[in-house]
Amino acid sequence: MRCSWAESGGSVGEPPAGPAPGAFARAWAKALSGTSYLPMTHAQLEALLQRLTDQLAEALRTEPLDLRAGHRVASELVAAHIASAEALGRTVEVIQLRLVRDLDLVADDTADRMARLLAAIATGYARALRDRTLDEQEAIRRATLTARADAERALRASEARFRHQATHDPLTDLPNRTLFAERLAAVLDGSTSGVHRVGLCFLDIDRFKRINDSYGHQIGDRALVAAAHRLSRAVEPHLVARLGGDAFVILVERSTGTGDVLAVAESALAALAEPVLVGGHDCTVTASVGIVERRVADTSPDDLMRAAGSTLHWAKTAGGAGWAMYDAERDEREQARQALSAAIPGGLERGEFYLDYQPLTSLQDGSVLGVEALVRWRHPQLGVLSPDSFIGLAEETGLIVPLGAWVLAEACREAVGWSTATGEPPYVSVNLAVRQLRRPGLVQEVRSLLRRTGLPPNRLQLEITESMMMGGAEEPVRTLRALADLGVRIAIDDFGTGYSNLAYLRDLPVTELKVAGEFVRGLRAPEAADERILASLVSLAHALDLTVTAEGVETVGQAERLRAIGCDAGQGWHFGRPAPADHILARIR
Amino acid sequence: MQRPDWAPETIDVERPSVARMYDYYLGGSHNFAVDRAAAQAMVAAVPEAPLMAQANRAFLRRAVQFLTNAGIRQFLDIGSGIPTVGNVHEIAQRHAPDSRVVYVDVDPVAVAHSREILAGTEGATVVQEDLRHPERILAHPDVRANLDFSQPVAVLVVAVLHFVGDHDRPAEVLRTLRAALAPGSHLVLSQASDDGRSDAERAEAQKVYQRTDSPLWVRSRAELTAFFDGFELVDPGVVWVPQWRPETPDSAEDAERAVFLGGVGRLGG
C-alpha cells in the first residue's frame, strides 16, 4: 500500500460528507491534533472520526462483539496518516474515557467489551503501523538503489559520450585522429589478432577551399559532411577518420595485398565523384589518395602515416582526381632531398659552403673580364656538392634567401681583394634568385655590402633570369633600377631559352646578355640556324648597347665563330673550368 | 582525463539528507539511521522541529487550496523532497483534476522515490534539478512539456530557501523564475527564520545542519519579504506559517514556535 500518498477523504472547499460530528468525534479530533501532520482540514478530520465512531458504537452494541471492527478502525486511522504513537495513546485514552458515556452505550459487560475492543484497536494499529513502516523503509531503499543505478548509468553514458566526443570529429561524427591513431597502434602492435598486412588510404579533397570561397563555410561544411558520409558508406567496414580540414584516412585492416587497398581507394574516389548538390550549389568534388600497403611487422604508425602523406602529395602533384601508390625508391630519393634541404642552414652556419669562379673571357683580346661565382657545398657525408643538387631545393624551401645572401656577401668580400698586374681586376658575377629579388631590402643589402667591402659597384654583376620578369610585376623592375642606379651591372642569364620578351630589354637597365649554351653547341655545323640566331642576337644586343657573353663555349672552333659573329665574351670549359679565385687570378697575372 | 561537467553525482546515503530528515519530522519512515540521528540531534537543539515541519506542511496545504480556489491549475514545486503525506498534486487534483504539477528536487533519492510513486499518475511528474539553477529548471524538457508558461503558474519554494546561501544569490534565483511567469502567476515561499530565537539555539541548529548535505541559512521577516520583489503579497503577507489563513483561530496560537515564516505573492499586470 502506498500509504503516504493515499487519498485521505473529503474535498477541498466542500463541506465534509456524512453526518455532523458529535461530541465524541469532536473530542477525539481535538485529542489527535498536533500528534502528527494530518493532510486534511479539521472539518475533514472530524468527519472521518465521526464515521469511525459510528463503527465503534455499532461494534459495542452488537452481539457477539466483532473484534475485526477494532482492527478496521485502527487500519483506517493509519491509512489516513493518523499514524503516530501519540495518536494511538490519545485514541485509547479518549475512547476509554468518553465513548461509552458520550454515546450512552452502558451495558452489563461494557467494561469487558471495552477492554477487548481497545485491545483490538491497539493490536490493529500496531500491525498497520508496522506494515506502513516496513513499506516505507522498503520504498526508500528501493529509491536509493534506483537513484544509484540511475547515477551509474548516467555516469557511464556521460563517460561514453565524453569518450565519443574525444574520439570523433564534431562536424562529420567520423572517428577523429585520436581514434584512428588508437586503432592503427592496436593493429600494428599485434594486439589485433590475425592482422598481418595493413593498408592506409590518405585522402584529400582537391581544391576544397574553392567551395568554401565560392559558397561560404556553411555550404562548405555541409559538403564536407556529405562527402564524409558517402566516404564511410562506400568503404564499410573499414574505419574512415577525418584528420582535419578536408583530409581523411581509411584504415584497411587484414589486407592481403596492394590490390585490396587499391580497391578501397577506388571505391572511395568513385563515391566522392558522384554529383552532390548542397543548398542548390553543385559541390561535386574530386579527391587524391595516397595508398600505402605493408606487412604489419615491417612498419610503425609514424612510418605508415608519413609514407601515406608523401604518397598523397605525389597524387596531388600529379594533378589530383586519382590515386598514387607508395614507391619506396621515389620516397627514398625525396627523403634524401628533404634531408639535404634541412641541412642547408646548419651547413651555412658551419661554413660548409664555398665559392668557385669561372672566367668570362673577352673574345677580342682573351683577357678575363669577369668571373661568375658558383657555390659549392662541402657536405660532411656526401662530399663536395655542385649547385645542381641543392639550389633547386633551396629555391623550393625559401632557403635560397639566406644562401643567396651568403653567396653575394662572400663574392664581394673575395672580389675586393683581387688585383691584377695590368688593368682592371675582373668583376664578379653573382646569380640572383627570384625570391631574393622579390624580397624587400635587397637594394639596401647590396648598398651596405658594397660600402662594407669597398668593392666598386661596377665590379659587381647580378645575373637574373628571364622568368623573373614574367608577370609584369612592378616591384622587381623598380628593384633592378635601384640596383642599376647604384652602378651595379645587371645581366640576363640563359637568354634565349625562356621568355625572351624583347620589350623589357628596352625598359630594363640591363648591361649584358648571357646567351644560353645550347645555341653555342649548334655552332659546330657551318651556316647552322643557331649561328644565324646568335648573330641576330648579337646585333640586336649591340643595337641596344648591351654586351653579349656566350655560355658553354667548349671548343676553340666555337670561340672562333663567336668572335667572328662579334660576340663580346665567352664562358665555358674552353676558357676555364670553375676553380678557386686564386687559380684564376694566378693565370691572369 | 577531466571529468565532464554533465557527469552525475554519486549517491551518498552515509550523509544525512534534509529531504529524509523532513520526512522523519512528519512521522514518515522514508529515512535511514543517519537521517534519524541528525533529526534527533536537531530536535535536541530545537524541540519544536517536528512541529515546525508539520506547521509548514499544513501551510503548504492551505496555500495550494488557496491557489486552486484562485483558479491556478499549474504548479512548479521546487524542493519537493520525499513524497510524503499531502503532496501538492493530491491537494490540487482533488479540487481540480486537470491540475498539473511538476516536482523538482536536487536529491536523487527523493527524485527516484517520487518517480516511482508518480508512475501512472496523470498531470504530475518529477525532475531532478537544483533551485540554484532556475534557468535549467525552466529549460528542462519535462517542465516545458507539462507547464504552459503563457498561463499562470504557481511556483512553490516551500521550506527550501533556507538551504540556498546568500552566495548563491536567492533573490536572483527568484527574479529568474519571476521573469518566466505570466501575469496571475503566484509565488509561495516559506523558510526557517531565527526572528526571536536565542543565540544558543541558532548556533545549535546551525551545527546540526552543517553535517547534512545542505547547511541552513535562516533569514529575517524583512529578508523574506524582500524575496517577494515584483509580486503583490496576498493577505496576510509574510507571517509565521500557522498564522497564514488558519482554519481555526486557535491553530494560530504560539505561532512563532513554528520557526517558519511564509507568504504568498501574486504577479500582477
mmCIF file of N, CA, C and O in Angstrom, chain A residues 98-180:
data_model
loop_
_atom_site.group_PDB
_atom_site.id
_atom_site.type_symbol
_atom_site.label_atom_id
_atom_site.label_comp_id
_atom_site.label_asym_id
_atom_site.label_seq_id
_atom_site.Cartn_x
_atom_site.Cartn_y
_atom_site.Cartn_z
ATOM 1 N N ARG A 98 -14.457 8.436 27.143
ATOM 2 C CA ARG A 98 -15.665 9.146 26.723
ATOM 3 C C ARG A 98 -16.626 8.386 25.824
ATOM 4 O O ARG A 98 -17.795 8.771 25.727
ATOM 5 N N LEU A 99 -16.177 7.341 25.175
ATOM 6 C CA LEU A 99 -17.038 6.740 24.145
ATOM 7 C C LEU A 99 -18.358 6.235 24.742
ATOM 8 O O LEU A 99 -19.447 6.582 24.259
ATOM 9 N N VAL A 100 -18.234 5.441 25.806
ATOM 10 C CA VAL A 100 -19.440 4.842 26.388
ATOM 11 C C VAL A 100 -20.357 5.930 26.917
ATOM 12 O O VAL A 100 -21.562 5.944 26.656
ATOM 13 N N ARG A 101 -19.727 6.901 27.607
ATOM 14 C CA ARG A 101 -20.532 7.968 28.217
ATOM 15 C C ARG A 101 -21.196 8.848 27.144
ATOM 16 O O ARG A 101 -22.393 9.057 27.146
ATOM 17 N N ASP A 102 -20.398 9.296 26.179
ATOM 18 C CA ASP A 102 -20.927 10.228 25.184
ATOM 19 C C ASP A 102 -22.023 9.592 24.329
ATOM 20 O O ASP A 102 -22.958 10.258 23.896
ATOM 21 N N LEU A 103 -21.884 8.267 24.077
ATOM 22 C CA LEU A 103 -22.849 7.641 23.169
ATOM 23 C C LEU A 103 -23.902 6.824 23.926
ATOM 24 O O LEU A 103 -24.681 6.109 23.304
ATOM 25 N N ASP A 104 -23.792 6.887 25.264
ATOM 26 C CA ASP A 104 -24.792 6.213 26.095
ATOM 27 C C ASP A 104 -24.854 4.723 25.749
ATOM 28 O O ASP A 104 -25.892 4.193 25.354
ATOM 29 N N LEU A 105 -23.728 4.060 25.886
ATOM 30 C CA LEU A 105 -23.640 2.649 25.476
ATOM 31 C C LEU A 105 -23.534 1.711 26.678
ATOM 32 O O LEU A 105 -23.068 0.587 26.557
ATOM 33 N N VAL A 106 -23.938 2.164 27.863
ATOM 34 C CA VAL A 106 -23.726 1.369 29.082
ATOM 35 C C VAL A 106 -24.510 0.059 29.019
ATOM 36 O O VAL A 106 -25.665 0.033 28.608
ATOM 37 N N ALA A 107 -23.810 -1.027 29.371
ATOM 38 C CA ALA A 107 -24.446 -2.352 29.462
ATOM 39 C C ALA A 107 -23.732 -3.133 30.568
ATOM 40 O O ALA A 107 -22.715 -2.650 31.105
ATOM 41 N N ASP A 108 -24.213 -4.363 30.854
ATOM 42 C CA ASP A 108 -23.634 -5.133 31.961
ATOM 43 C C ASP A 108 -22.150 -5.405 31.768
ATOM 44 O O ASP A 108 -21.335 -5.246 32.643
ATOM 45 N N ASP A 109 -21.851 -5.822 30.552
ATOM 46 C CA ASP A 109 -20.454 -6.254 30.313
ATOM 47 C C ASP A 109 -19.664 -5.184 29.576
ATOM 48 O O ASP A 109 -18.723 -5.472 28.842
ATOM 49 N N THR A 110 -20.033 -3.924 29.711
ATOM 50 C CA THR A 110 -19.368 -2.844 28.973
ATOM 51 C C THR A 110 -17.861 -2.827 29.215
ATOM 52 O O THR A 110 -17.072 -2.747 28.272
ATOM 53 N N ALA A 111 -17.461 -2.937 30.487
ATOM 54 C CA ALA A 111 -16.039 -2.860 30.814
ATOM 55 C C ALA A 111 -15.274 -3.952 30.083
ATOM 56 O O ALA A 111 -14.206 -3.712 29.491
ATOM 57 N N ASP A 112 -15.849 -5.132 30.104
ATOM 58 C CA ASP A 112 -15.212 -6.281 29.470
ATOM 59 C C ASP A 112 -15.110 -6.071 27.954
ATOM 60 O O ASP A 112 -14.054 -6.226 27.349
ATOM 61 N N ARG A 113 -16.244 -5.668 27.336
ATOM 62 C CA ARG A 113 -16.265 -5.465 25.881
ATOM 63 C C ARG A 113 -15.314 -4.330 25.476
ATOM 64 O O ARG A 113 -14.607 -4.418 24.465
ATOM 65 N N MET A 114 -15.290 -3.262 26.301
ATOM 66 C CA MET A 114 -14.414 -2.127 26.004
ATOM 67 C C MET A 114 -12.953 -2.554 26.040
ATOM 68 O O MET A 114 -12.157 -2.178 25.166
ATOM 69 N N ALA A 115 -12.596 -3.316 27.041
ATOM 70 C CA ALA A 115 -11.204 -3.785 27.149
ATOM 71 C C ALA A 115 -10.808 -4.570 25.904
ATOM 72 O O ALA A 115 -9.724 -4.374 25.330
ATOM 73 N N ARG A 116 -11.716 -5.450 25.448
ATOM 74 C CA ARG A 116 -11.402 -6.287 24.285
ATOM 75 C C ARG A 116 -11.334 -5.436 23.008
ATOM 76 O O ARG A 116 -10.483 -5.643 22.139
ATOM 77 N N LEU A 117 -12.269 -4.451 22.923
ATOM 78 C CA LEU A 117 -12.257 -3.586 21.734
ATOM 79 C C LEU A 117 -10.972 -2.744 21.680
ATOM 80 O O LEU A 117 -10.339 -2.623 20.627
ATOM 81 N N LEU A 118 -10.588 -2.169 22.825
ATOM 82 C CA LEU A 118 -9.354 -1.370 22.863
ATOM 83 C C LEU A 118 -8.136 -2.220 22.507
ATOM 84 O O LEU A 118 -7.227 -1.778 21.794
ATOM 85 N N ALA A 119 -8.163 -3.472 23.006
ATOM 86 C CA ALA A 119 -7.055 -4.381 22.676
ATOM 87 C C ALA A 119 -7.001 -4.593 21.171
ATOM 88 O O ALA A 119 -5.927 -4.567 20.550
ATOM 89 N N ALA A 120 -8.191 -4.778 20.556
ATOM 90 C CA ALA A 120 -8.242 -4.994 19.105
ATOM 91 C C ALA A 120 -7.747 -3.746 18.365
ATOM 92 O O ALA A 120 -7.020 -3.845 17.370
ATOM 93 N N ILE A 121 -8.144 -2.553 18.858
ATOM 94 C CA ILE A 121 -7.696 -1.308 18.203
ATOM 95 C C ILE A 121 -6.175 -1.183 18.308
ATOM 96 O O ILE A 121 -5.478 -0.932 17.308
ATOM 97 N N ALA A 122 -5.652 -1.409 19.523
ATOM 98 C CA ALA A 122 -4.198 -1.275 19.719
ATOM 99 C C ALA A 122 -3.442 -2.268 18.854
ATOM 100 O O ALA A 122 -2.431 -1.944 18.208
ATOM 101 N N THR A 123 -3.946 -3.515 18.825
ATOM 102 C CA THR A 123 -3.300 -4.557 18.011
ATOM 103 C C THR A 123 -3.323 -4.171 16.529
ATOM 104 O O THR A 123 -2.303 -4.213 15.832
ATOM 105 N N GLY A 124 -4.522 -3.797 16.074
ATOM 106 C CA GLY A 124 -4.673 -3.446 14.658
ATOM 107 C C GLY A 124 -3.809 -2.235 14.289
ATOM 108 O O GLY A 124 -3.198 -2.195 13.219
ATOM 109 N N TYR A 125 -3.757 -1.291 15.221
ATOM 110 C CA TYR A 125 -2.980 -0.072 14.966
ATOM 111 C C TYR A 125 -1.491 -0.404 14.859
ATOM 112 O O TYR A 125 -0.801 0.006 13.908
ATOM 113 N N ALA A 126 -0.999 -1.183 15.829
ATOM 114 C CA ALA A 126 0.421 -1.552 15.833
ATOM 115 C C ALA A 126 0.773 -2.310 14.558
ATOM 116 O O ALA A 126 1.820 -2.094 13.941
ATOM 117 N N ARG A 127 -0.145 -3.209 14.164
ATOM 118 C CA ARG A 127 0.102 -4.017 12.969
ATOM 119 C C ARG A 127 0.174 -3.111 11.724
ATOM 120 O O ARG A 127 1.094 -3.214 10.914
ATOM 121 N N ALA A 128 -0.816 -2.218 11.601
ATOM 122 C CA ALA A 128 -0.861 -1.330 10.428
ATOM 123 C C ALA A 128 0.357 -0.403 10.396
ATOM 124 O O ALA A 128 0.956 -0.147 9.343
ATOM 125 N N LEU A 129 0.718 0.074 11.581
ATOM 126 C CA LEU A 129 1.860 0.978 11.664
ATOM 127 C C LEU A 129 3.152 0.264 11.262
ATOM 128 O O LEU A 129 4.013 0.821 10.560
ATOM 129 N N ARG A 130 3.253 -1.001 11.724
ATOM 130 C CA ARG A 130 4.451 -1.786 11.394
ATOM 131 C C ARG A 130 4.519 -2.009 9.880
ATOM 132 O O ARG A 130 5.571 -1.836 9.257
ATOM 133 N N ASP A 131 3.381 -2.389 9.298
ATOM 134 C CA ASP A 131 3.352 -2.621 7.849
ATOM 135 C C ASP A 131 3.734 -1.344 7.099
ATOM 136 O O ASP A 131 4.502 -1.371 6.142
ATOM 137 N N ARG A 132 3.169 -0.247 7.564
ATOM 138 C CA ARG A 132 3.441 1.030 6.905
ATOM 139 C C ARG A 132 4.924 1.375 7.001
ATOM 140 O O ARG A 132 5.552 1.776 6.017
ATOM 141 N N THR A 133 5.479 1.167 8.203
ATOM 142 C CA THR A 133 6.902 1.454 8.393
ATOM 143 C C THR A 133 7.760 0.607 7.467
ATOM 144 O O THR A 133 8.685 1.093 6.808
ATOM 145 N N LEU A 134 7.421 -0.697 7.422
ATOM 146 C CA LEU A 134 8.211 -1.596 6.573
ATOM 147 C C LEU A 134 8.081 -1.198 5.102
ATOM 148 O O LEU A 134 9.075 -1.188 4.361
ATOM 149 N N ASP A 135 6.860 -0.868 4.688
ATOM 150 C CA ASP A 135 6.645 -0.442 3.299
ATOM 151 C C ASP A 135 7.486 0.789 2.966
ATOM 152 O O ASP A 135 8.113 0.867 1.915
ATOM 153 N N GLU A 136 7.451 1.747 3.875
ATOM 154 C CA GLU A 136 8.175 2.987 3.607
ATOM 155 C C GLU A 136 9.688 2.754 3.599
ATOM 156 O O GLU A 136 10.402 3.324 2.777
ATOM 157 N N GLN A 137 10.148 1.916 4.520
ATOM 158 C CA GLN A 137 11.582 1.595 4.539
ATOM 159 C C GLN A 137 11.982 0.922 3.232
ATOM 160 O O GLN A 137 13.017 1.236 2.652
ATOM 161 N N GLU A 138 11.111 0.005 2.789
ATOM 162 C CA GLU A 138 11.407 -0.693 1.542
ATOM 163 C C GLU A 138 11.407 0.293 0.374
ATOM 164 O O GLU A 138 12.282 0.252 -0.501
ATOM 165 N N ALA A 139 10.427 1.189 0.397
ATOM 166 C CA ALA A 139 10.305 2.145 -0.705
ATOM 167 C C ALA A 139 11.543 3.050 -0.786
ATOM 168 O O ALA A 139 12.079 3.303 -1.863
ATOM 169 N N ILE A 140 12.001 3.527 0.374
ATOM 170 C CA ILE A 140 13.124 4.462 0.341
ATOM 171 C C ILE A 140 14.414 3.738 -0.041
ATOM 172 O O ILE A 140 15.271 4.276 -0.740
ATOM 173 N N ARG A 141 14.529 2.450 0.387
ATOM 174 C CA ARG A 141 15.706 1.674 -0.028
ATOM 175 C C ARG A 141 15.697 1.425 -1.528
ATOM 176 O O ARG A 141 16.727 1.529 -2.203
ATOM 177 N N ARG A 142 14.488 1.103 -2.010
ATOM 178 C CA ARG A 142 14.371 0.860 -3.445
ATOM 179 C C ARG A 142 14.724 2.141 -4.220
ATOM 180 O O ARG A 142 15.408 2.111 -5.229
ATOM 181 N N ALA A 143 14.244 3.268 -3.688
ATOM 182 C CA ALA A 143 14.533 4.550 -4.337
ATOM 183 C C ALA A 143 16.034 4.823 -4.349
ATOM 184 O O ALA A 143 16.590 5.328 -5.330
ATOM 185 N N THR A 144 16.693 4.446 -3.252
ATOM 186 C CA THR A 144 18.144 4.646 -3.180
ATOM 187 C C THR A 144 18.859 3.805 -4.232
ATOM 188 O O THR A 144 19.753 4.286 -4.935
ATOM 189 N N LEU A 145 18.411 2.540 -4.326
ATOM 190 C CA LEU A 145 19.040 1.663 -5.328
ATOM 191 C C LEU A 145 18.796 2.193 -6.732
ATOM 192 O O LEU A 145 19.705 2.212 -7.573
ATOM 193 N N THR A 146 17.566 2.624 -6.962
ATOM 194 C CA THR A 146 17.231 3.165 -8.286
ATOM 195 C C THR A 146 18.087 4.392 -8.588
ATOM 196 O O THR A 146 18.642 4.524 -9.676
ATOM 197 N N ALA A 147 18.161 5.278 -7.584
ATOM 198 C CA ALA A 147 18.935 6.507 -7.781
ATOM 199 C C ALA A 147 20.394 6.179 -8.066
ATOM 200 O O ALA A 147 21.031 6.786 -8.922
ATOM 201 N N ARG A 148 20.904 5.190 -7.335
ATOM 202 C CA ARG A 148 22.304 4.818 -7.528
ATOM 203 C C ARG A 148 22.503 4.219 -8.919
ATOM 204 O O ARG A 148 23.452 4.552 -9.623
ATOM 205 N N ALA A 149 21.571 3.353 -9.296
ATOM 206 C CA ALA A 149 21.661 2.736 -10.630
ATOM 207 C C ALA A 149 21.553 3.813 -11.709
ATOM 208 O O ALA A 149 22.299 3.797 -12.683
ATOM 209 N N ASP A 150 20.640 4.761 -11.495
ATOM 210 C CA ASP A 150 20.485 5.862 -12.464
ATOM 211 C C ASP A 150 21.778 6.665 -12.574
ATOM 212 O O ASP A 150 22.220 7.012 -13.666
ATOM 213 N N ALA A 151 22.338 6.949 -11.392
ATOM 214 C CA ALA A 151 23.561 7.753 -11.374
ATOM 215 C C ALA A 151 24.681 7.030 -12.099
ATOM 216 O O ALA A 151 25.436 7.619 -12.864
ATOM 217 N N GLU A 152 24.765 5.706 -11.846
ATOM 218 C CA GLU A 152 25.836 4.951 -12.501
ATOM 219 C C GLU A 152 25.620 4.872 -14.007
ATOM 220 O O GLU A 152 26.555 4.981 -14.788
ATOM 221 N N ARG A 153 24.355 4.680 -14.361
ATOM 222 C CA ARG A 153 24.050 4.613 -15.796
ATOM 223 C C ARG A 153 24.377 5.954 -16.464
ATOM 224 O O ARG A 153 24.971 6.005 -17.531
ATOM 225 N N ALA A 154 23.982 7.027 -15.768
ATOM 226 C CA ALA A 154 24.252 8.361 -16.311
ATOM 227 C C ALA A 154 25.748 8.612 -16.415
ATOM 228 O O ALA A 154 26.231 9.209 -17.371
ATOM 229 N N LEU A 155 26.468 8.112 -15.413
ATOM 230 C CA LEU A 155 27.922 8.295 -15.430
ATOM 231 C C LEU A 155 28.529 7.540 -16.606
ATOM 232 O O LEU A 155 29.356 8.059 -17.345
ATOM 233 N N ARG A 156 28.056 6.297 -16.768
ATOM 234 C CA ARG A 156 28.558 5.508 -17.900
ATOM 235 C C ARG A 156 28.207 6.181 -19.214
ATOM 236 O O ARG A 156 29.022 6.253 -20.124
ATOM 237 N N ALA A 157 26.964 6.664 -19.279
ATOM 238 C CA ALA A 157 26.525 7.325 -20.513
ATOM 239 C C ALA A 157 27.360 8.569 -20.771
ATOM 240 O O ALA A 157 27.772 8.831 -21.898
ATOM 241 N N SER A 158 27.641 9.314 -19.702
ATOM 242 C CA SER A 158 28.408 10.540 -19.901
ATOM 243 C C SER A 158 29.854 10.207 -20.234
ATOM 244 O O SER A 158 30.496 10.891 -21.009
ATOM 245 N N GLU A 159 30.326 9.103 -19.637
ATOM 246 C CA GLU A 159 31.688 8.671 -19.996
ATOM 247 C C GLU A 159 31.733 8.240 -21.452
ATOM 248 O O GLU A 159 32.661 8.560 -22.180
ATOM 249 N N ALA A 160 30.690 7.512 -21.834
ATOM 250 C CA ALA A 160 30.634 7.051 -23.227
ATOM 251 C C ALA A 160 30.530 8.263 -24.152
ATOM 252 O O ALA A 160 31.165 8.316 -25.196
ATOM 253 N N ARG A 161 29.724 9.244 -23.712
ATOM 254 C CA ARG A 161 29.548 10.438 -24.519
ATOM 255 C C ARG A 161 30.861 11.221 -24.601
ATOM 256 O O ARG A 161 31.259 11.698 -25.655
ATOM 257 N N PHE A 162 31.514 11.311 -23.438
ATOM 258 C CA PHE A 162 32.782 12.014 -23.382
ATOM 259 C C PHE A 162 33.804 11.318 -24.267
ATOM 260 O O PHE A 162 34.521 11.943 -25.038
ATOM 261 N N ARG A 163 33.809 9.989 -24.142
ATOM 262 C CA ARG A 163 34.725 9.190 -24.950
ATOM 263 C C ARG A 163 34.410 9.413 -26.442
ATOM 264 O O ARG A 163 35.302 9.578 -27.251
ATOM 265 N N HIS A 164 33.117 9.423 -26.762
ATOM 266 C CA HIS A 164 32.726 9.619 -28.154
ATOM 267 C C HIS A 164 33.195 10.994 -28.645
ATOM 268 O O HIS A 164 33.765 11.110 -29.720
ATOM 269 N N GLN A 165 32.960 12.000 -27.793
ATOM 270 C CA GLN A 165 33.365 13.351 -28.194
ATOM 271 C C GLN A 165 34.871 13.464 -28.352
ATOM 272 O O GLN A 165 35.350 14.202 -29.198
ATOM 273 N N ALA A 166 35.580 12.722 -27.496
ATOM 274 C CA ALA A 166 37.039 12.808 -27.538
ATOM 275 C C ALA A 166 37.599 12.082 -28.744
ATOM 276 O O ALA A 166 38.724 12.329 -29.149
ATOM 277 N N THR A 167 36.810 11.167 -29.300
ATOM 278 C CA THR A 167 37.346 10.327 -30.368
ATOM 279 C C THR A 167 36.636 10.535 -31.694
ATOM 280 O O THR A 167 36.864 9.774 -32.628
ATOM 281 N N HIS A 168 35.739 11.519 -31.750
ATOM 282 C CA HIS A 168 35.035 11.751 -33.012
ATOM 283 C C HIS A 168 35.087 13.223 -33.396
ATOM 284 O O HIS A 168 35.162 14.093 -32.550
ATOM 285 N N ASP A 169 35.015 13.415 -34.683
ATOM 286 C CA ASP A 169 35.019 14.766 -35.223
ATOM 287 C C ASP A 169 33.614 15.353 -35.067
ATOM 288 O O ASP A 169 32.646 14.723 -35.490
ATOM 289 N N PRO A 170 33.499 16.521 -34.447
ATOM 290 C CA PRO A 170 32.158 17.053 -34.174
ATOM 291 C C PRO A 170 31.366 17.384 -35.440
ATOM 292 O O PRO A 170 30.152 17.278 -35.430
ATOM 293 N N LEU A 171 32.037 17.746 -36.506
ATOM 294 C CA LEU A 171 31.306 18.131 -37.718
ATOM 295 C C LEU A 171 30.703 16.915 -38.421
ATOM 296 O O LEU A 171 29.519 16.870 -38.699
ATOM 297 N N THR A 172 31.527 15.916 -38.690
ATOM 298 C CA THR A 172 31.071 14.791 -39.509
ATOM 299 C C THR A 172 30.698 13.579 -38.678
ATOM 300 O O THR A 172 30.117 12.633 -39.184
ATOM 301 N N ASP A 173 31.043 13.607 -37.389
ATOM 302 C CA ASP A 173 30.854 12.474 -36.489
ATOM 303 C C ASP A 173 31.677 11.253 -36.919
ATOM 304 O O ASP A 173 31.436 10.143 -36.470
ATOM 305 N N LEU A 174 32.622 11.462 -37.789
ATOM 306 C CA LEU A 174 33.535 10.369 -38.128
ATOM 307 C C LEU A 174 34.557 10.248 -37.002
ATOM 308 O O LEU A 174 34.786 11.199 -36.250
ATOM 309 N N PRO A 175 35.185 9.072 -36.857
ATOM 310 C CA PRO A 175 36.308 8.976 -35.921
ATOM 311 C C PRO A 175 37.330 10.068 -36.217
ATOM 312 O O PRO A 175 37.483 10.475 -37.375
ATOM 313 N N ASN A 176 37.983 10.558 -35.179
ATOM 314 C CA ASN A 176 38.983 11.603 -35.384
ATOM 315 C C ASN A 176 40.392 11.009 -35.342
ATOM 316 O O ASN A 176 40.570 9.790 -35.262
ATOM 317 N N ARG A 177 41.353 11.881 -35.366
ATOM 318 C CA ARG A 177 42.756 11.464 -35.398
ATOM 319 C C ARG A 177 43.097 10.565 -34.206
ATOM 320 O O ARG A 177 43.832 9.590 -34.345
ATOM 321 N N THR A 178 42.517 10.915 -33.026
ATOM 322 C CA THR A 178 42.817 10.155 -31.816
ATOM 323 C C THR A 178 42.381 8.698 -31.955
ATOM 324 O O THR A 178 43.156 7.779 -31.688
ATOM 325 N N LEU A 179 41.133 8.509 -32.378
ATOM 326 C CA LEU A 179 40.622 7.141 -32.501
ATOM 327 C C LEU A 179 41.385 6.400 -33.590
ATOM 328 O O LEU A 179 41.737 5.223 -33.429
ATOM 329 N N PHE A 180 41.649 7.090 -34.687
ATOM 330 C CA PHE A 180 42.399 6.463 -35.775
ATOM 331 C C PHE A 180 43.772 6.014 -35.274
ATOM 332 O O PHE A 180 44.197 4.890 -35.528
#
